[in-house]
């Protein structure tokens, strides 16, 4: 079902069949959207339709069915490119954001970096935006510089400027939106400053695309990665955007079928452009499902989604503010709908277990951000993360359940 421009979360909710199920016998209240989002019926239908009618391997078939699959795969790439406002040749399909950062770090950064060059990261990064850079730094002798965070969970811009102005700095890789703090980084300004200093920018958009309308022409970043599953699409599909002029400089890091021009035992020449980075049979159904999710979102005003999620966040804060010992992590004014918190004397896992018994799905742990946990001085936090289908009733159910849990555990 497609949606009108007016944003109505209760109508949207009906498009997501899983939200009608129960959790521990209670109506499911799904507040773990930063981990993965649920799928609208049209995305589920697109997969069923593809496997019922169009499934074939892509790239080499001459029969009609193979052409159908090829056309759908190509059309999915076009849809994603036009949604990001870039060209289809600048889109590389991956399994997700993690594989995307591994691709950029290995194919672009590794051949470029020399001993002593600097890769700039920040304290709020997900492990997916730390570990691949550490591996590449180890192989090349590059150094990693980490931008510290201020009290409210924003980047220390003066430290960032100091790092960017160093002649040794080559790459800045940061998240657009933090999965723990919800901080929306002012990436447009940061990218400008990086470019003035000759530093290339990789943006981890895993948490931004579900909340913000991203226009990559406007942002002008060099690389952008995200995962389909956090954008209402299937798991196992993701995207790397790489500027055309950079794609030609990149070296493949995975070899195999579909990425070659000629192969012999004397050596191999590679295909041109983005195809060089898509070795092996791609996730055709996933790409089609991602395009279906994007077509679904095309009918929704993202400013209204952002405003809706901010209202849910503010209401959560208001309803929980009098709980003694509650600390919210990430308090910037521009924040996505992510509420990470701890309550003195209560283990987040115990809290989440009691919430689960009431049908409420939240996440606890280090959220794949152990360095950030060290920074804020905890092993784990509890986290409720909102999406376009969540309601004020979800917030009330969550905050009331937290209050009941505090009485039991406190
Ligand atoms: N970056 C951020 C900010 C994330 O939140 C996540 C997942 O939670 C990732 C990267 C990794 O995404 P995936 O596991 O889908 O590759």
Short mmCIF file of N, CA and C in Angstrom, two decimals, residues 26-110:
data_model
loop_
_atom_site.label_atom_id
_atom_site.label_comp_id
_atom_site.label_asym_id
_atom_site.label_seq_id
_atom_site.Cartn_x
_atom_site.Cartn_y
_atom_site.Cartn_z
N UNK A 26 1.92 -10.64 25.02
CA UNK A 26 1.42 -9.25 25.09
C UNK A 26 1.61 -8.60 23.71
N UNK A 27 0.81 -7.58 23.41
CA UNK A 27 1.02 -6.91 22.11
C UNK A 27 2.48 -6.44 21.99
N UNK A 28 3.07 -6.72 20.84
CA UNK A 28 4.48 -6.35 20.64
C UNK A 28 4.63 -4.83 20.56
N UNK A 29 5.55 -4.32 21.37
CA UNK A 29 5.94 -2.90 21.24
C UNK A 29 7.41 -2.92 20.85
N UNK A 30 7.66 -2.61 19.60
CA UNK A 30 9.00 -2.80 19.05
C UNK A 30 9.79 -1.50 19.13
N UNK A 31 10.77 -1.48 20.03
CA UNK A 31 11.59 -0.27 20.25
C UNK A 31 13.07 -0.62 20.08
N UNK A 32 13.36 -1.45 19.08
CA UNK A 32 14.75 -1.82 18.81
C UNK A 32 15.09 -1.52 17.36
N UNK A 33 14.64 -0.36 16.91
CA UNK A 33 14.77 -0.03 15.49
C UNK A 33 16.19 0.32 15.06
N UNK A 34 17.03 0.69 16.04
CA UNK A 34 18.43 0.98 15.67
C UNK A 34 19.16 -0.32 15.36
N UNK A 35 18.65 -1.44 15.89
CA UNK A 35 19.28 -2.74 15.59
C UNK A 35 18.81 -3.24 14.23
N UNK A 36 17.52 -3.26 14.03
CA UNK A 36 16.97 -3.51 12.69
C UNK A 36 15.54 -3.01 12.67
N UNK A 37 15.08 -2.63 11.48
CA UNK A 37 13.69 -2.17 11.36
C UNK A 37 12.82 -3.31 10.85
N UNK A 38 11.54 -3.19 11.08
CA UNK A 38 10.59 -4.17 10.54
C UNK A 38 10.29 -3.84 9.07
N UNK A 39 9.64 -4.81 8.39
CA UNK A 39 9.48 -4.68 6.93
C UNK A 39 8.01 -4.46 6.55
N UNK A 40 7.76 -3.47 5.70
CA UNK A 40 6.37 -3.29 5.25
C UNK A 40 5.97 -4.43 4.30
N UNK A 41 4.66 -4.65 4.21
CA UNK A 41 4.15 -5.74 3.37
C UNK A 41 4.68 -5.64 1.93
N UNK A 42 4.81 -4.41 1.40
CA UNK A 42 5.24 -4.29 0.00
C UNK A 42 6.66 -4.80 -0.20
N UNK A 43 7.50 -4.70 0.83
CA UNK A 43 8.87 -5.23 0.71
C UNK A 43 8.81 -6.76 0.75
N UNK A 44 8.00 -7.28 1.67
CA UNK A 44 7.86 -8.75 1.77
C UNK A 44 7.30 -9.28 0.44
N UNK A 45 6.30 -8.58 -0.11
CA UNK A 45 5.69 -9.00 -1.38
C UNK A 45 6.71 -8.95 -2.52
N UNK A 46 7.60 -7.95 -2.48
CA UNK A 46 8.56 -7.83 -3.59
C UNK A 46 9.48 -9.06 -3.62
N UNK A 47 9.81 -9.60 -2.45
CA UNK A 47 10.67 -10.80 -2.40
C UNK A 47 9.91 -12.02 -2.91
N UNK A 48 8.66 -12.16 -2.44
CA UNK A 48 7.84 -13.30 -2.87
C UNK A 48 7.63 -13.24 -4.38
N UNK A 49 7.35 -12.04 -4.86
CA UNK A 49 7.10 -11.88 -6.30
C UNK A 49 8.34 -12.22 -7.10
N UNK A 50 9.48 -11.74 -6.63
CA UNK A 50 10.73 -12.01 -7.36
C UNK A 50 10.99 -13.52 -7.41
N UNK A 51 10.90 -14.18 -6.25
CA UNK A 51 11.21 -15.62 -6.25
C UNK A 51 10.12 -16.45 -6.94
N UNK A 52 8.90 -15.93 -7.00
CA UNK A 52 7.82 -16.66 -7.67
C UNK A 52 7.86 -16.48 -9.18
N UNK A 53 8.42 -15.35 -9.64
CA UNK A 53 8.30 -15.02 -11.07
C UNK A 53 9.58 -14.71 -11.81
N UNK A 54 10.59 -14.23 -11.13
CA UNK A 54 11.73 -13.66 -11.86
C UNK A 54 13.09 -14.22 -11.48
N UNK A 55 13.14 -15.19 -10.57
CA UNK A 55 14.45 -15.60 -10.06
C UNK A 55 15.33 -16.25 -11.12
N UNK A 56 16.50 -15.67 -11.29
CA UNK A 56 17.53 -16.27 -12.14
C UNK A 56 18.83 -15.60 -11.74
N UNK A 57 19.97 -16.21 -12.12
CA UNK A 57 21.21 -15.49 -11.83
C UNK A 57 21.36 -14.35 -12.83
N UNK A 58 22.05 -13.30 -12.40
CA UNK A 58 22.18 -12.12 -13.27
C UNK A 58 23.50 -12.16 -14.03
N UNK A 59 23.62 -11.26 -14.97
CA UNK A 59 24.85 -10.97 -15.73
C UNK A 59 25.11 -11.83 -16.97
N UNK A 60 24.83 -13.15 -16.94
CA UNK A 60 25.28 -13.93 -18.10
C UNK A 60 24.18 -14.63 -18.90
N UNK A 61 22.96 -14.64 -18.39
CA UNK A 61 21.92 -15.44 -19.06
C UNK A 61 21.40 -14.76 -20.32
N UNK A 62 21.07 -15.57 -21.34
CA UNK A 62 20.50 -14.99 -22.57
C UNK A 62 19.00 -15.24 -22.65
N UNK A 63 18.47 -16.04 -21.74
CA UNK A 63 17.04 -16.37 -21.81
C UNK A 63 16.20 -15.27 -21.14
N UNK A 64 14.90 -15.30 -21.43
CA UNK A 64 14.02 -14.21 -21.01
C UNK A 64 14.02 -14.02 -19.48
N UNK A 65 13.97 -15.15 -18.77
CA UNK A 65 13.91 -15.08 -17.31
C UNK A 65 15.15 -14.37 -16.75
N UNK A 66 16.30 -14.71 -17.32
CA UNK A 66 17.55 -14.08 -16.86
C UNK A 66 17.53 -12.58 -17.17
N UNK A 67 16.95 -12.24 -18.31
CA UNK A 67 16.85 -10.81 -18.66
C UNK A 67 15.94 -10.08 -17.68
N UNK A 68 14.87 -10.76 -17.28
CA UNK A 68 13.95 -10.14 -16.30
C UNK A 68 14.69 -9.84 -15.00
N UNK A 69 15.44 -10.84 -14.52
CA UNK A 69 16.17 -10.65 -13.26
C UNK A 69 17.19 -9.52 -13.42
N UNK A 70 17.89 -9.53 -14.54
CA UNK A 70 18.89 -8.49 -14.81
C UNK A 70 18.24 -7.10 -14.81
N UNK A 71 17.10 -6.99 -15.50
CA UNK A 71 16.43 -5.69 -15.58
C UNK A 71 15.97 -5.20 -14.20
N UNK A 72 15.46 -6.15 -13.40
CA UNK A 72 15.01 -5.75 -12.05
C UNK A 72 16.19 -5.32 -11.18
N UNK A 73 17.30 -6.04 -11.32
CA UNK A 73 18.51 -5.72 -10.54
C UNK A 73 19.02 -4.33 -10.95
N UNK A 74 19.04 -4.09 -12.27
CA UNK A 74 19.50 -2.78 -12.76
C UNK A 74 18.57 -1.67 -12.29
N UNK A 75 17.28 -1.96 -12.38
CA UNK A 75 16.31 -0.95 -11.99
C UNK A 75 16.41 -0.64 -10.49
N UNK A 76 16.73 -1.67 -9.68
CA UNK A 76 16.90 -1.44 -8.23
C UNK A 76 18.07 -0.49 -8.00
N UNK A 77 19.15 -0.70 -8.73
CA UNK A 77 20.33 0.18 -8.59
C UNK A 77 19.95 1.63 -8.97
N UNK A 78 19.16 1.75 -10.05
CA UNK A 78 18.74 3.09 -10.48
C UNK A 78 17.89 3.78 -9.40
N UNK A 79 16.97 3.00 -8.81
CA UNK A 79 16.09 3.57 -7.77
C UNK A 79 16.91 4.09 -6.60
N UNK A 80 17.88 3.28 -6.17
CA UNK A 80 18.70 3.65 -5.00
C UNK A 80 19.55 4.88 -5.34
N UNK A 81 20.11 4.88 -6.56
CA UNK A 81 20.95 6.02 -6.98
C UNK A 81 20.12 7.30 -7.02
N UNK A 82 18.92 7.23 -7.58
CA UNK A 82 18.17 8.48 -7.70
C UNK A 82 17.67 8.93 -6.32
N UNK A 83 17.41 8.00 -5.43
CA UNK A 83 17.02 8.36 -4.05
C UNK A 83 18.15 9.10 -3.33
N UNK A 84 19.38 8.68 -3.60
CA UNK A 84 20.54 9.34 -2.97
C UNK A 84 21.03 10.54 -3.78
N UNK A 85 20.41 10.72 -4.97
CA UNK A 85 20.78 11.80 -5.89
C UNK A 85 22.22 11.66 -6.42
N UNK A 86 22.55 10.44 -6.84
CA UNK A 86 23.86 10.18 -7.44
C UNK A 86 23.65 9.32 -8.68
N UNK A 87 24.73 8.94 -9.35
CA UNK A 87 24.53 8.14 -10.55
C UNK A 87 24.64 6.64 -10.24
N UNK A 88 23.93 5.79 -10.99
CA UNK A 88 23.94 4.34 -10.69
C UNK A 88 25.34 3.74 -10.74
N UNK A 89 26.24 4.35 -11.53
CA UNK A 89 27.62 3.84 -11.61
C UNK A 89 28.38 4.08 -10.31
N UNK A 90 27.81 4.92 -9.45
CA UNK A 90 28.49 5.22 -8.18
C UNK A 90 27.96 4.35 -7.03
N UNK A 91 27.09 3.41 -7.37
CA UNK A 91 26.49 2.53 -6.35
C UNK A 91 27.13 1.15 -6.43
N UNK A 92 27.62 0.67 -5.29
CA UNK A 92 28.16 -0.70 -5.21
C UNK A 92 27.31 -1.45 -4.18
N UNK A 93 26.79 -2.60 -4.57
CA UNK A 93 26.02 -3.39 -3.61
C UNK A 93 26.96 -4.21 -2.73
N UNK A 94 26.62 -4.24 -1.43
CA UNK A 94 27.38 -5.04 -0.46
C UNK A 94 26.37 -5.81 0.39
N UNK A 95 26.90 -6.51 1.43
CA UNK A 95 25.98 -7.19 2.35
C UNK A 95 25.41 -6.21 3.37
N UNK A 96 26.09 -5.09 3.59
CA UNK A 96 25.62 -4.14 4.59
C UNK A 96 26.67 -3.09 4.85
N UNK A 97 26.43 -2.26 5.86
CA UNK A 97 27.36 -1.17 6.18
C UNK A 97 28.73 -1.72 6.56
N UNK A 98 28.76 -2.81 7.31
CA UNK A 98 30.04 -3.38 7.74
C UNK A 98 30.89 -3.76 6.53
N UNK A 99 30.29 -4.49 5.61
CA UNK A 99 31.05 -4.88 4.42
C UNK A 99 31.43 -3.64 3.62
N UNK A 100 30.56 -2.63 3.64
CA UNK A 100 30.83 -1.38 2.91
C UNK A 100 32.09 -0.70 3.42
N UNK A 101 32.23 -0.62 4.76
CA UNK A 101 33.42 0.05 5.32
C UNK A 101 34.66 -0.80 5.07
N UNK A 102 34.50 -2.12 5.13
CA UNK A 102 35.64 -2.99 4.78
C UNK A 102 36.05 -2.79 3.32
N UNK A 103 35.06 -2.60 2.46
CA UNK A 103 35.37 -2.37 1.04
C UNK A 103 36.14 -1.06 0.86
N UNK A 104 35.64 0.01 1.46
CA UNK A 104 36.30 1.31 1.28
C UNK A 104 37.70 1.28 1.89
N UNK A 105 37.82 0.70 3.08
CA UNK A 105 39.13 0.72 3.75
C UNK A 105 40.14 -0.12 2.98
N UNK A 106 39.69 -1.23 2.41
CA UNK A 106 40.63 -2.11 1.67
C UNK A 106 40.88 -1.66 0.24
N UNK A 107 39.81 -1.22 -0.43
CA UNK A 107 39.94 -0.93 -1.86
C UNK A 107 40.40 0.49 -2.13
N UNK A 108 40.04 1.40 -1.27
CA UNK A 108 40.45 2.79 -1.48
C UNK A 108 41.63 3.16 -0.59
N UNK A 109 41.45 2.94 0.73
CA UNK A 109 42.44 3.48 1.67
C UNK A 109 43.76 2.70 1.66
N UNK A 110 43.66 1.39 1.66
CA UNK A 110 44.88 0.58 1.81
C UNK A 110 45.94 0.88 0.74
#
